[in-house]
PDB file of C-alpha atoms in Angstrom:
ATOM      1  CA  ASP A1345       5.414   0.593  -0.214  1.00 64.00           C
ATOM      2  CA  THR A1346       2.455   1.175   2.079  1.00 71.00           C
ATOM      3  CA  ALA A1347       1.517   4.859   2.103  1.00 92.00           C
ATOM      4  CA  VAL A1348      -0.709   4.954   5.198  1.00 96.00           C
ATOM      5  CA  SER A1349      -0.521   1.980   7.517  1.00 95.00           C
ATOM      6  CA  GLN A1350      -2.494   1.142  10.652  1.00 96.00           C
ATOM      7  CA  THR A1351      -1.991  -1.425  13.359  1.00 96.00           C
ATOM      8  CA  PRO A1352      -3.672  -3.565  14.348  1.00 97.00           C
ATOM      9  CA  LYS A1353      -6.059  -4.473  11.521  1.00 95.00           C
ATOM     10  CA  TYR A1354      -8.467  -6.154  13.920  1.00 97.00           C
ATOM     11  CA  LEU A1355      -8.989  -5.474  17.596  1.00 97.00           C
ATOM     12  CA  VAL A1356     -11.395  -7.425  19.801  1.00 97.00           C
ATOM     13  CA  THR A1357     -11.664  -6.406  23.427  1.00 97.00           C
ATOM     14  CA  GLN A1358     -13.943  -6.266  26.435  1.00 97.00           C
ATOM     15  CA  MET A1359     -15.968  -3.302  27.627  1.00 97.00           C
ATOM     16  CA  GLY A1360     -14.044  -1.104  30.014  1.00 97.00           C
ATOM     17  CA  ASN A1361     -10.617  -1.873  28.571  1.00 97.00           C
ATOM     18  CA  ASP A1362      -8.185   0.692  27.182  1.00 97.00           C
ATOM     19  CA  LYS A1363      -6.739   0.224  23.708  1.00 97.00           C
ATOM     20  CA  SER A1364      -4.610   2.057  21.167  1.00 97.00           C
ATOM     21  CA  ILE A1365      -4.505   2.123  17.395  1.00 98.00           C
ATOM     22  CA  LYS A1366      -1.370   3.271  15.611  1.00 97.00           C
ATOM     23  CA  CYS A1367      -1.081   5.058  12.294  1.00 97.00           C
ATOM     24  CA  GLU A1368       1.960   5.906  10.218  1.00 97.00           C
ATOM     25  CA  GLN A1369       2.292   7.612   6.846  1.00 97.00           C
ATOM     26  CA  ASN A1370       5.361   7.720   4.604  1.00 96.00           C
ATOM     27  CA  LEU A1371       4.016  10.288   2.137  1.00 95.00           C
ATOM     28  CA  GLY A1372       5.690  13.284   3.746  1.00 94.00           C
ATOM     29  CA  HIS A1373       2.327  14.870   4.517  1.00 94.00           C
ATOM     30  CA  ASP A1374       1.918  17.439   7.274  1.00 93.00           C
ATOM     31  CA  THR A1375      -1.682  16.634   8.233  1.00 94.00           C
ATOM     32  CA  MET A1376      -3.232  13.447   9.580  1.00 95.00           C
ATOM     33  CA  TYR A1377      -6.790  12.459  10.438  1.00 94.00           C
ATOM     34  CA  TRP A1378      -8.879   9.882  12.263  1.00 95.00           C
ATOM     35  CA  TYR A1379     -12.279   8.873  10.911  1.00 95.00           C
ATOM     36  CA  LYS A1380     -14.882   6.516  12.349  1.00 95.00           C
ATOM     37  CA  GLN A1381     -17.050   4.344  10.111  1.00 95.00           C
ATOM     38  CA  ASP A1382     -20.051   2.821  11.854  1.00 93.00           C
ATOM     39  CA  SER A1383     -21.931  -0.354  11.032  1.00 91.00           C
ATOM     40  CA  LYS A1384     -24.083   1.499   8.493  1.00 90.00           C
ATOM     41  CA  LYS A1385     -20.924   2.623   6.659  1.00 90.00           C
ATOM     42  CA  PHE A1386     -21.413   6.231   7.757  1.00 93.00           C
ATOM     43  CA  LEU A1387     -18.002   7.895   7.819  1.00 93.00           C
ATOM     44  CA  LYS A1388     -17.290  10.819  10.128  1.00 93.00           C
ATOM     45  CA  ILE A1389     -14.167  12.731  10.989  1.00 92.00           C
ATOM     46  CA  MET A1390     -13.001  12.618  14.583  1.00 93.00           C
ATOM     47  CA  PHE A1391      -9.691  14.478  14.728  1.00 90.00           C
ATOM     48  CA  SER A1392      -7.150  16.183  12.548  1.00 91.00           C
ATOM     49  CA  TYR A1393      -3.548  17.141  13.316  1.00 90.00           C
ATOM     50  CA  ASN A1394      -1.386  19.531  11.338  1.00 89.00           C
ATOM     51  CA  ASN A1395       2.333  19.489  12.178  1.00 86.00           C
ATOM     52  CA  LYS A1396       1.524  17.729  15.446  1.00 83.00           C
ATOM     53  CA  GLU A1397      -1.052  20.372  16.391  1.00 87.00           C
ATOM     54  CA  LEU A1398      -4.744  19.535  16.833  1.00 87.00           C
ATOM     55  CA  ILE A1399      -6.833  21.455  14.273  1.00 85.00           C
ATOM     56  CA  ILE A1400     -10.098  19.519  14.107  1.00 81.00           C
ATOM     57  CA  ASN A1401     -11.770  17.983  17.121  1.00 81.00           C
ATOM     58  CA  GLU A1402     -15.323  16.971  16.410  1.00 82.00           C
ATOM     59  CA  THR A1403     -17.741  16.090  19.181  1.00 78.00           C
ATOM     60  CA  VAL A1404     -15.909  13.008  20.304  1.00 87.00           C
ATOM     61  CA  PRO A1405     -16.060  11.716  23.898  1.00 90.00           C
ATOM     62  CA  ASN A1406     -12.964  12.626  25.846  1.00 90.00           C
ATOM     63  CA  ARG A1407     -12.300   8.907  26.286  1.00 95.00           C
ATOM     64  CA  PHE A1408     -10.712   9.242  22.841  1.00 94.00           C
ATOM     65  CA  SER A1409      -7.308  10.881  22.900  1.00 92.00           C
ATOM     66  CA  PRO A1410      -5.208  11.310  19.783  1.00 92.00           C
ATOM     67  CA  LYS A1411      -1.453  11.675  20.075  1.00 92.00           C
ATOM     68  CA  SER A1412       0.930  12.816  17.385  1.00 91.00           C
ATOM     69  CA  PRO A1413       4.576  12.212  18.342  1.00 91.00           C
ATOM     70  CA  ASP A1414       5.719  13.499  14.954  1.00 91.00           C
ATOM     71  CA  LYS A1415       4.269  14.468  11.574  1.00 91.00           C
ATOM     72  CA  ALA A1416       4.379  10.890  10.314  1.00 95.00           C
ATOM     73  CA  HIS A1417       2.450   9.326  13.185  1.00 95.00           C
ATOM     74  CA  LEU A1418      -0.982   9.797  14.692  1.00 95.00           C
ATOM     75  CA  ASN A1419      -2.118   7.329  17.320  1.00 95.00           C
ATOM     76  CA  LEU A1420      -5.565   6.959  18.827  1.00 96.00           C
ATOM     77  CA  HIS A1421      -5.985   5.888  22.417  1.00 96.00           C
ATOM     78  CA  ILE A1422      -9.400   4.926  23.705  1.00 96.00           C
ATOM     79  CA  ASN A1423     -10.150   4.602  27.419  1.00 96.00           C
ATOM     80  CA  SER A1424     -12.983   2.680  29.041  1.00 97.00           C
ATOM     81  CA  LEU A1425     -14.243   1.143  25.824  1.00 97.00           C
ATOM     82  CA  GLU A1426     -17.999   0.931  25.302  1.00 96.00           C
ATOM     83  CA  LEU A1427     -20.125  -1.222  23.024  1.00 96.00           C
ATOM     84  CA  GLY A1428     -20.884   1.825  20.866  1.00 94.00           C
ATOM     85  CA  ASP A1429     -17.204   2.255  20.085  1.00 96.00           C
ATOM     86  CA  SER A1430     -17.354  -0.806  17.854  1.00 97.00           C
ATOM     87  CA  ALA A1431     -16.590   0.478  14.369  1.00 96.00           C
ATOM     88  CA  VAL A1432     -13.914   0.661  11.724  1.00 96.00           C
ATOM     89  CA  TYR A1433     -11.408   3.426  12.379  1.00 97.00           C
ATOM     90  CA  PHE A1434      -9.552   4.926   9.447  1.00 96.00           C
ATOM     91  CA  CYS A1435      -6.438   7.005   9.522  1.00 96.00           C
ATOM     92  CA  ALA A1436      -5.728   9.383   6.626  1.00 95.00           C
ATOM     93  CA  SER A1437      -3.113  11.921   5.648  1.00 95.00           C
ATOM     94  CA  SER A1438      -2.707  14.846   3.270  1.00 94.00           C
ATOM     95  CA  GLN A1439      -0.970  18.144   2.837  1.00 92.00           C
ATOM     96  CA  TYR A1440      -2.753  20.993   4.595  1.00 89.00           C
ATOM     97  CA  ARG A1441      -4.506  22.300   1.479  1.00 81.00           C
ATOM     98  CA  ALA A1442      -8.229  21.973   1.017  1.00 78.00           C
ATOM     99  CA  THR A1443      -7.752  20.731  -2.537  1.00 81.00           C
ATOM    100  CA  ASP A1444      -5.267  18.067  -1.536  1.00 85.00           C
ATOM    101  CA  THR A1445      -6.248  14.408  -1.620  1.00 90.00           C
ATOM    102  CA  GLN A1446      -6.594  12.603   1.668  1.00 93.00           C
ATOM    103  CA  TYR A1447      -5.000   9.165   1.514  1.00 94.00           C
ATOM    104  CA  PHE A1448      -6.634   6.547   3.703  1.00 95.00           C
ATOM    105  CA  GLY A1449      -5.200   3.616   5.574  1.00 95.00           C
ATOM    106  CA  PRO A1450      -6.759   0.142   5.397  1.00 94.00           C
ATOM    107  CA  GLY A1451      -8.749   0.606   8.591  1.00 95.00           C
ATOM    108  CA  THR A1452      -8.841  -1.019  12.031  1.00 97.00           C
ATOM    109  CA  ARG A1453     -11.951  -2.981  12.882  1.00 96.00           C
ATOM    110  CA  LEU A1454     -12.634  -2.574  16.588  1.00 97.00           C
ATOM    111  CA  THR A1455     -15.108  -4.917  18.242  1.00 97.00           C
ATOM    112  CA  VAL A1456     -16.088  -4.294  21.853  1.00 97.00           C
ATOM    113  CA  LEU A1457     -17.745  -7.234  23.592  1.00 96.00           C
TER     114      LEU A1457
ATOM    115  CA  ALA B 453     -22.817  23.551   8.048  1.00 79.00           C
ATOM    116  CA  GLN B 454     -21.780  21.407   5.142  1.00 86.00           C
ATOM    117  CA  SER B 455     -23.588  18.198   4.292  1.00 91.00           C
ATOM    118  CA  VAL B 456     -23.799  15.585   1.564  1.00 95.00           C
ATOM    119  CA  THR B 457     -26.710  13.425   0.504  1.00 96.00           C
ATOM    120  CA  GLN B 458     -26.426  10.299  -1.584  1.00 97.00           C
ATOM    121  CA  PRO B 459     -30.058   9.418  -2.291  1.00 97.00           C
ATOM    122  CA  ASP B 460     -29.410   5.868  -3.481  1.00 96.00           C
ATOM    123  CA  ILE B 461     -28.284   3.411  -0.809  1.00 95.00           C
ATOM    124  CA  HIS B 462     -28.048   0.489  -3.245  1.00 96.00           C
ATOM    125  CA  ILE B 463     -27.771   0.371  -7.013  1.00 97.00           C
ATOM    126  CA  THR B 464     -27.571  -2.728  -9.189  1.00 97.00           C
ATOM    127  CA  VAL B 465     -26.471  -2.527 -12.804  1.00 97.00           C
ATOM    128  CA  SER B 466     -25.597  -5.101 -15.405  1.00 97.00           C
ATOM    129  CA  GLU B 467     -22.015  -5.437 -16.504  1.00 97.00           C
ATOM    130  CA  GLY B 468     -21.436  -3.242 -19.522  1.00 97.00           C
ATOM    131  CA  ALA B 469     -24.295  -0.901 -18.678  1.00 97.00           C
ATOM    132  CA  SER B 470     -23.828   2.755 -17.891  1.00 97.00           C
ATOM    133  CA  LEU B 471     -23.810   4.051 -14.336  1.00 97.00           C
ATOM    134  CA  GLU B 472     -24.756   7.261 -12.588  1.00 98.00           C
ATOM    135  CA  LEU B 473     -24.438   7.732  -8.849  1.00 98.00           C
ATOM    136  CA  ARG B 474     -26.114  10.802  -7.413  1.00 98.00           C
ATOM    137  CA  CYS B 475     -24.642  13.246  -4.948  1.00 98.00           C
ATOM    138  CA  ASN B 476     -26.130  16.469  -3.598  1.00 97.00           C
ATOM    139  CA  TYR B 477     -24.244  18.777  -1.301  1.00 95.00           C
ATOM    140  CA  SER B 478     -24.931  21.743   0.914  1.00 91.00           C
ATOM    141  CA  TYR B 479     -22.143  24.266   1.397  1.00 86.00           C
ATOM    142  CA  GLY B 480     -22.129  28.041   1.650  1.00 77.00           C
ATOM    143  CA  ALA B 481     -19.147  28.775  -0.566  1.00 79.00           C
ATOM    144  CA  THR B 482     -17.548  27.205  -3.610  1.00 79.00           C
ATOM    145  CA  PRO B 483     -17.290  23.555  -2.639  1.00 87.00           C
ATOM    146  CA  TYR B 484     -14.410  21.188  -2.892  1.00 92.00           C
ATOM    147  CA  LEU B 485     -15.973  17.896  -3.988  1.00 94.00           C
ATOM    148  CA  PHE B 486     -14.605  14.384  -3.961  1.00 96.00           C
ATOM    149  CA  TRP B 487     -15.648  10.890  -4.908  1.00 98.00           C
ATOM    150  CA  TYR B 488     -14.028   7.969  -3.110  1.00 97.00           C
ATOM    151  CA  VAL B 489     -14.455   4.223  -3.606  1.00 97.00           C
ATOM    152  CA  GLN B 490     -14.207   1.588  -0.886  1.00 95.00           C
ATOM    153  CA  SER B 491     -13.801  -2.046  -1.849  1.00 92.00           C
ATOM    154  CA  PRO B 492     -14.807  -4.659   0.743  1.00 86.00           C
ATOM    155  CA  GLY B 493     -12.417  -4.674   3.677  1.00 82.00           C
ATOM    156  CA  GLN B 494     -10.334  -1.873   2.222  1.00 85.00           C
ATOM    157  CA  GLY B 495      -9.667   1.776   2.852  1.00 89.00           C
ATOM    158  CA  LEU B 496     -10.962   4.567   0.657  1.00 94.00           C
ATOM    159  CA  GLN B 497      -9.389   5.424  -2.666  1.00 95.00           C
ATOM    160  CA  LEU B 498      -9.900   8.742  -4.437  1.00 95.00           C
ATOM    161  CA  LEU B 499     -11.622   8.481  -7.824  1.00 97.00           C
ATOM    162  CA  LEU B 500     -11.696  12.185  -8.671  1.00 97.00           C
ATOM    163  CA  LYS B 501     -12.083  15.643  -7.230  1.00 95.00           C
ATOM    164  CA  TYR B 502     -13.337  19.080  -8.196  1.00 94.00           C
ATOM    165  CA  PHE B 503     -12.283  22.420  -6.810  1.00 89.00           C
ATOM    166  CA  SER B 504     -12.379  24.830  -9.741  1.00 86.00           C
ATOM    167  CA  GLY B 505     -12.294  25.109 -13.513  1.00 86.00           C
ATOM    168  CA  ASP B 506     -13.943  22.688 -15.902  1.00 89.00           C
ATOM    169  CA  THR B 507     -17.094  21.323 -14.335  1.00 92.00           C
ATOM    170  CA  LEU B 508     -16.622  17.916 -15.956  1.00 96.00           C
ATOM    171  CA  VAL B 509     -13.894  16.077 -14.107  1.00 96.00           C
ATOM    172  CA  GLN B 510     -12.159  12.921 -15.263  1.00 97.00           C
ATOM    173  CA  GLY B 511     -10.938  10.392 -12.756  1.00 97.00           C
ATOM    174  CA  ILE B 512      -9.333   7.005 -12.522  1.00 96.00           C
ATOM    175  CA  LYS B 513     -10.848   3.723 -13.720  1.00 95.00           C
ATOM    176  CA  GLY B 514     -12.893   5.470 -16.419  1.00 96.00           C
ATOM    177  CA  PHE B 515     -15.060   7.479 -14.012  1.00 98.00           C
ATOM    178  CA  GLU B 516     -16.126  11.086 -14.508  1.00 98.00           C
ATOM    179  CA  ALA B 517     -18.259  13.514 -12.540  1.00 98.00           C
ATOM    180  CA  GLU B 518     -20.025  16.734 -13.377  1.00 97.00           C
ATOM    181  CA  PHE B 519     -20.360  19.664 -10.995  1.00 95.00           C
ATOM    182  CA  LYS B 520     -23.660  21.501 -11.381  1.00 95.00           C
ATOM    183  CA  ARG B 521     -23.813  24.497  -9.112  1.00 92.00           C
ATOM    184  CA  SER B 522     -27.452  25.265  -9.925  1.00 92.00           C
ATOM    185  CA  GLN B 523     -28.469  21.812  -8.739  1.00 94.00           C
ATOM    186  CA  SER B 524     -25.901  21.495  -5.938  1.00 94.00           C
ATOM    187  CA  SER B 525     -24.948  18.166  -7.458  1.00 96.00           C
ATOM    188  CA  PHE B 526     -21.800  16.255  -8.265  1.00 97.00           C
ATOM    189  CA  ASN B 527     -22.948  13.027  -9.909  1.00 98.00           C
ATOM    190  CA  LEU B 528     -20.523  10.256 -10.752  1.00 98.00           C
ATOM    191  CA  ARG B 529     -20.768   8.469 -14.090  1.00 98.00           C
ATOM    192  CA  LYS B 530     -19.187   5.624 -15.960  1.00 98.00           C
ATOM    193  CA  PRO B 531     -20.194   4.624 -19.496  1.00 97.00           C
ATOM    194  CA  SER B 532     -19.627   0.884 -19.105  1.00 97.00           C
ATOM    195  CA  VAL B 533     -19.442  -0.834 -15.732  1.00 97.00           C
ATOM    196  CA  HIS B 534     -17.096  -3.754 -15.047  1.00 96.00           C
ATOM    197  CA  TRP B 535     -17.672  -6.440 -12.415  1.00 95.00           C
ATOM    198  CA  SER B 536     -14.642  -5.096 -10.519  1.00 95.00           C
ATOM    199  CA  ASP B 537     -16.472  -1.790  -9.982  1.00 97.00           C
ATOM    200  CA  ALA B 538     -18.715  -3.407  -7.364  1.00 96.00           C
ATOM    201  CA  ALA B 539     -17.932  -1.464  -4.204  1.00 97.00           C
ATOM    202  CA  GLU B 540     -19.173   1.290  -1.905  1.00 96.00           C
ATOM    203  CA  TYR B 541     -18.955   4.815  -3.316  1.00 98.00           C
ATOM    204  CA  PHE B 542     -18.737   7.918  -1.176  1.00 97.00           C
ATOM    205  CA  CYS B 543     -19.218  11.528  -2.169  1.00 97.00           C
ATOM    206  CA  ALA B 544     -17.641  14.146   0.081  1.00 95.00           C
ATOM    207  CA  VAL B 545     -17.476  17.915   0.400  1.00 93.00           C
ATOM    208  CA  GLY B 546     -14.438  19.622   1.872  1.00 89.00           C
ATOM    209  CA  ASN B 547     -13.924  23.034   3.407  1.00 80.00           C
ATOM    210  CA  ARG B 548     -10.876  25.236   3.654  1.00 72.00           C
ATOM    211  CA  GLY B 549     -10.013  23.670   6.976  1.00 74.00           C
ATOM    212  CA  ASN B 550      -9.424  20.309   5.266  1.00 79.00           C
ATOM    213  CA  MET B 551     -12.533  18.876   6.905  1.00 85.00           C
ATOM    214  CA  LEU B 552     -14.268  16.303   4.712  1.00 90.00           C
ATOM    215  CA  THR B 553     -17.951  15.588   5.214  1.00 92.00           C
ATOM    216  CA  PHE B 554     -19.063  12.347   3.624  1.00 95.00           C
ATOM    217  CA  GLY B 555     -22.393  11.213   2.294  1.00 95.00           C
ATOM    218  CA  GLY B 556     -23.899   7.967   3.493  1.00 95.00           C
ATOM    219  CA  GLY B 557     -22.494   6.011   0.572  1.00 96.00           C
ATOM    220  CA  THR B 558     -23.996   4.054  -2.326  1.00 97.00           C
ATOM    221  CA  ARG B 559     -23.387   0.349  -2.621  1.00 97.00           C
ATOM    222  CA  LEU B 560     -22.951  -0.688  -6.249  1.00 97.00           C
ATOM    223  CA  MET B 561     -23.658  -4.259  -7.250  1.00 97.00           C
ATOM    224  CA  VAL B 562     -22.848  -5.499 -10.748  1.00 97.00           C
ATOM    225  CA  LYS B 563     -24.831  -8.288 -12.369  1.00 96.00           C
ATOM    226  CA  PRO B 564     -23.011 -10.557 -14.812  1.00 90.00           C
TER     227      PRO B 564
END
């Protein structure tokens, strides 16, 4: 059973397009996250949702809009894609306790041409 | 603000040799510390974590880490490295808001 799944695994698109990445977790967690990993492997949090409510929103362009239809899903929509958006995007989930482990999905590699 | 430094970008060790990956953190309160491993093309998997108690923490795959408050360090160790340990290793510090801040990672290569 896949704990945290993301679709698609690879996404290649042109500058200016709009795209979405979906994330689902079957761990029963109440908190989900989006991270961005750049080409140098640097990993940074973008957003976090707890019980469908936004709790972390780092300095991310407003072209990025997360949506959480329920506790098990957190989707990421990106408008007007730019070259600099090329990265690997990871979804993660955990219980809302600082000591709790965050479980990561396999990642979505986004390439903007 | 919290931050993590992993001073070694690349480390190469021979199979069977011991390993130590360095991690230094900056955080105003008692830190929650994590080590994750990322194999090529994969997501991150937790190796171990520290949030209180014994400062020597045991993890999966034979890894351990020691929290040293005086040195603001949380170094990862393994007594004998296997070829399958070749991967990227990330140290992270967490706060009470569940926000993880990662270090830049250390790529481990294992020589046969």
